[in-house]
Amino acid sequence: MDLRPLPRAFYARPVLSVARDCIGKHLVRDTADGRVVGRIVEAEAYRGPEDRAAHSFGGRRTARTEVMYGPPGHAYVFFVYGLHHHVNLVTTEIDKPHAVLLRAVEPVAGLELMAERRGMPATRRELTNGPGKLCEAFAIDRRDNGIDLTSAPLFLSDGAVCKVARATRVGIDYAGAVWAARPWRFFDPASRYVSKSAGARSRR
DNA sequence: TGAATGATTTACT
DNA sequence: GTAAATCATTCAA
């Protein structure tokens, strides 16, 4: 498998295009313990400042959101609920706080390491089928906030093209019905690792 | 300075 | 199905 990082040009595009195109791509993570690789099967677009569901809504520019205003191709990592991390791809261009949340991957390599970090057998779907879960399996935390995604230790690499389905985003009801209804979640309908297929046209 | 809350996960009834 | 865990960030005073 050829695991070269995608160029910055991949990220320097409209956020919805990046969110759709990263389905099927590989996420590669290197640490002292070794390398883990996953195939991205679910992602969501957040388009601040007009997107009420985005942290950068209203042009909010704080220590936390600062990374999203920087150049595309960097990681925006944040901490929620007192125990979980989420990782985003910063996209588009400088001063446009648009980002793609990675919600789920299919384990491809380094299964043992992921299982050890998650404290469960590598055969379980729960290994990486959620945004907080994949961060734990990939050992991503807020020390990775702002790192460059065009080189190790964290980057996206090419993958096979697959079908991509759309649905509404998850867990953003606080943004109101209008924004919650935007079909800005993209996923591979054939994957068993998608966190929630409900809300999509396909069932099960 | 202090209070409220969340791009969730997990365990328990 | 529901509820608890748990803390950085944000906003108000």
Coordinates of N, CA and C (backbone and C1' of nucleotides) in Angstrom, one line a residue, chain B residues 1-12:
Chain B
dT1 P -9.3 36.4 41.0 O5' -10.4 35.2 40.9 C5' -11.1 35.0 42.1 C4' -12.6 34.9 41.7 C3' -13.1 33.4 41.7 O3' -14.1 33.2 42.7 C1' -13.9 34.6 39.8
dG2 P -14.7 31.9 43.0 O5' -15.9 31.9 42.0 C5' -17.0 32.8 42.1 C4' -18.1 32.3 41.2 C3' -18.4 30.8 41.2 O3' -19.8 30.6 41.0 C1' -17.9 31.5 39.0
dA3 P -20.5 29.3 41.5 O5' -21.6 29.1 40.3 C5' -22.2 30.2 39.7 C4' -22.6 29.9 38.3 C3' -23.1 28.4 38.2 O3' -24.3 28.4 37.4 C1' -21.4 28.8 36.6
dA4 P -25.1 27.1 37.1 O5' -24.9 27.0 35.6 C5' -25.1 28.1 34.7 C4' -24.8 27.7 33.3 C3' -25.4 26.3 32.9 O3' -25.9 26.4 31.6 C1' -23.1 26.3 32.6
dT5 P -26.8 25.2 31.0 O5' -25.7 24.6 30.0 C5' -25.1 25.4 29.0 C4' -24.0 24.5 28.3 C3' -24.5 23.1 28.0 O3' -24.0 22.7 26.7 C1' -22.4 23.1 29.1
dG6 P -25.0 22.2 25.6 O5' -24.0 21.6 24.6 C5' -23.0 22.5 24.0 C4' -21.7 21.7 23.9 C3' -21.8 20.4 23.2 O3' -20.6 20.1 22.5 C1' -20.9 20.0 25.3
dA7 P -20.5 20.8 21.0 O5' -20.4 19.4 20.1 C5' -21.6 18.9 19.4 C4' -21.1 17.9 18.4 C3' -20.2 16.8 19.1 O3' -20.6 15.5 18.5 C1' -19.2 17.7 17.2
dT8 P -21.5 14.6 19.4 O5' -20.4 14.1 20.6 C5' -19.2 13.4 20.2 C4' -18.9 12.4 21.3 C3' -19.4 11.0 21.0 O3' -18.3 10.1 20.8 C1' -19.8 11.5 23.3
dT9 P -18.5 8.6 20.4 O5' -18.4 7.8 21.8 C5' -17.3 8.0 22.6 C4' -17.4 7.4 23.9 C3' -17.8 5.9 23.8 O3' -16.8 5.2 24.6 C1' -19.2 7.0 25.4
dT10 P -16.8 3.6 24.5 O5' -17.4 3.2 25.9 C5' -17.0 3.8 27.1 C4' -18.0 3.5 28.2 C3' -18.5 2.1 28.2 O3' -17.9 1.4 29.3 C1' -20.2 3.7 28.6
dA11 P -18.3 -0.1 29.7 O5' -19.3 0.0 31.0 C5' -19.1 1.1 31.9 C4' -20.3 1.2 32.7 C3' -20.9 -0.1 33.1 O3' -21.4 -0.1 34.5 C1' -22.5 1.2 32.0
dC12 P -21.9 -1.4 35.2 O5' -23.3 -1.0 35.8 C5' -23.6 0.3 36.1 C4' -25.1 0.6 35.8 C3' -26.0 -0.7 36.2 O3' -27.1 -0.2 37.0 C1' -26.5 0.1 34.1

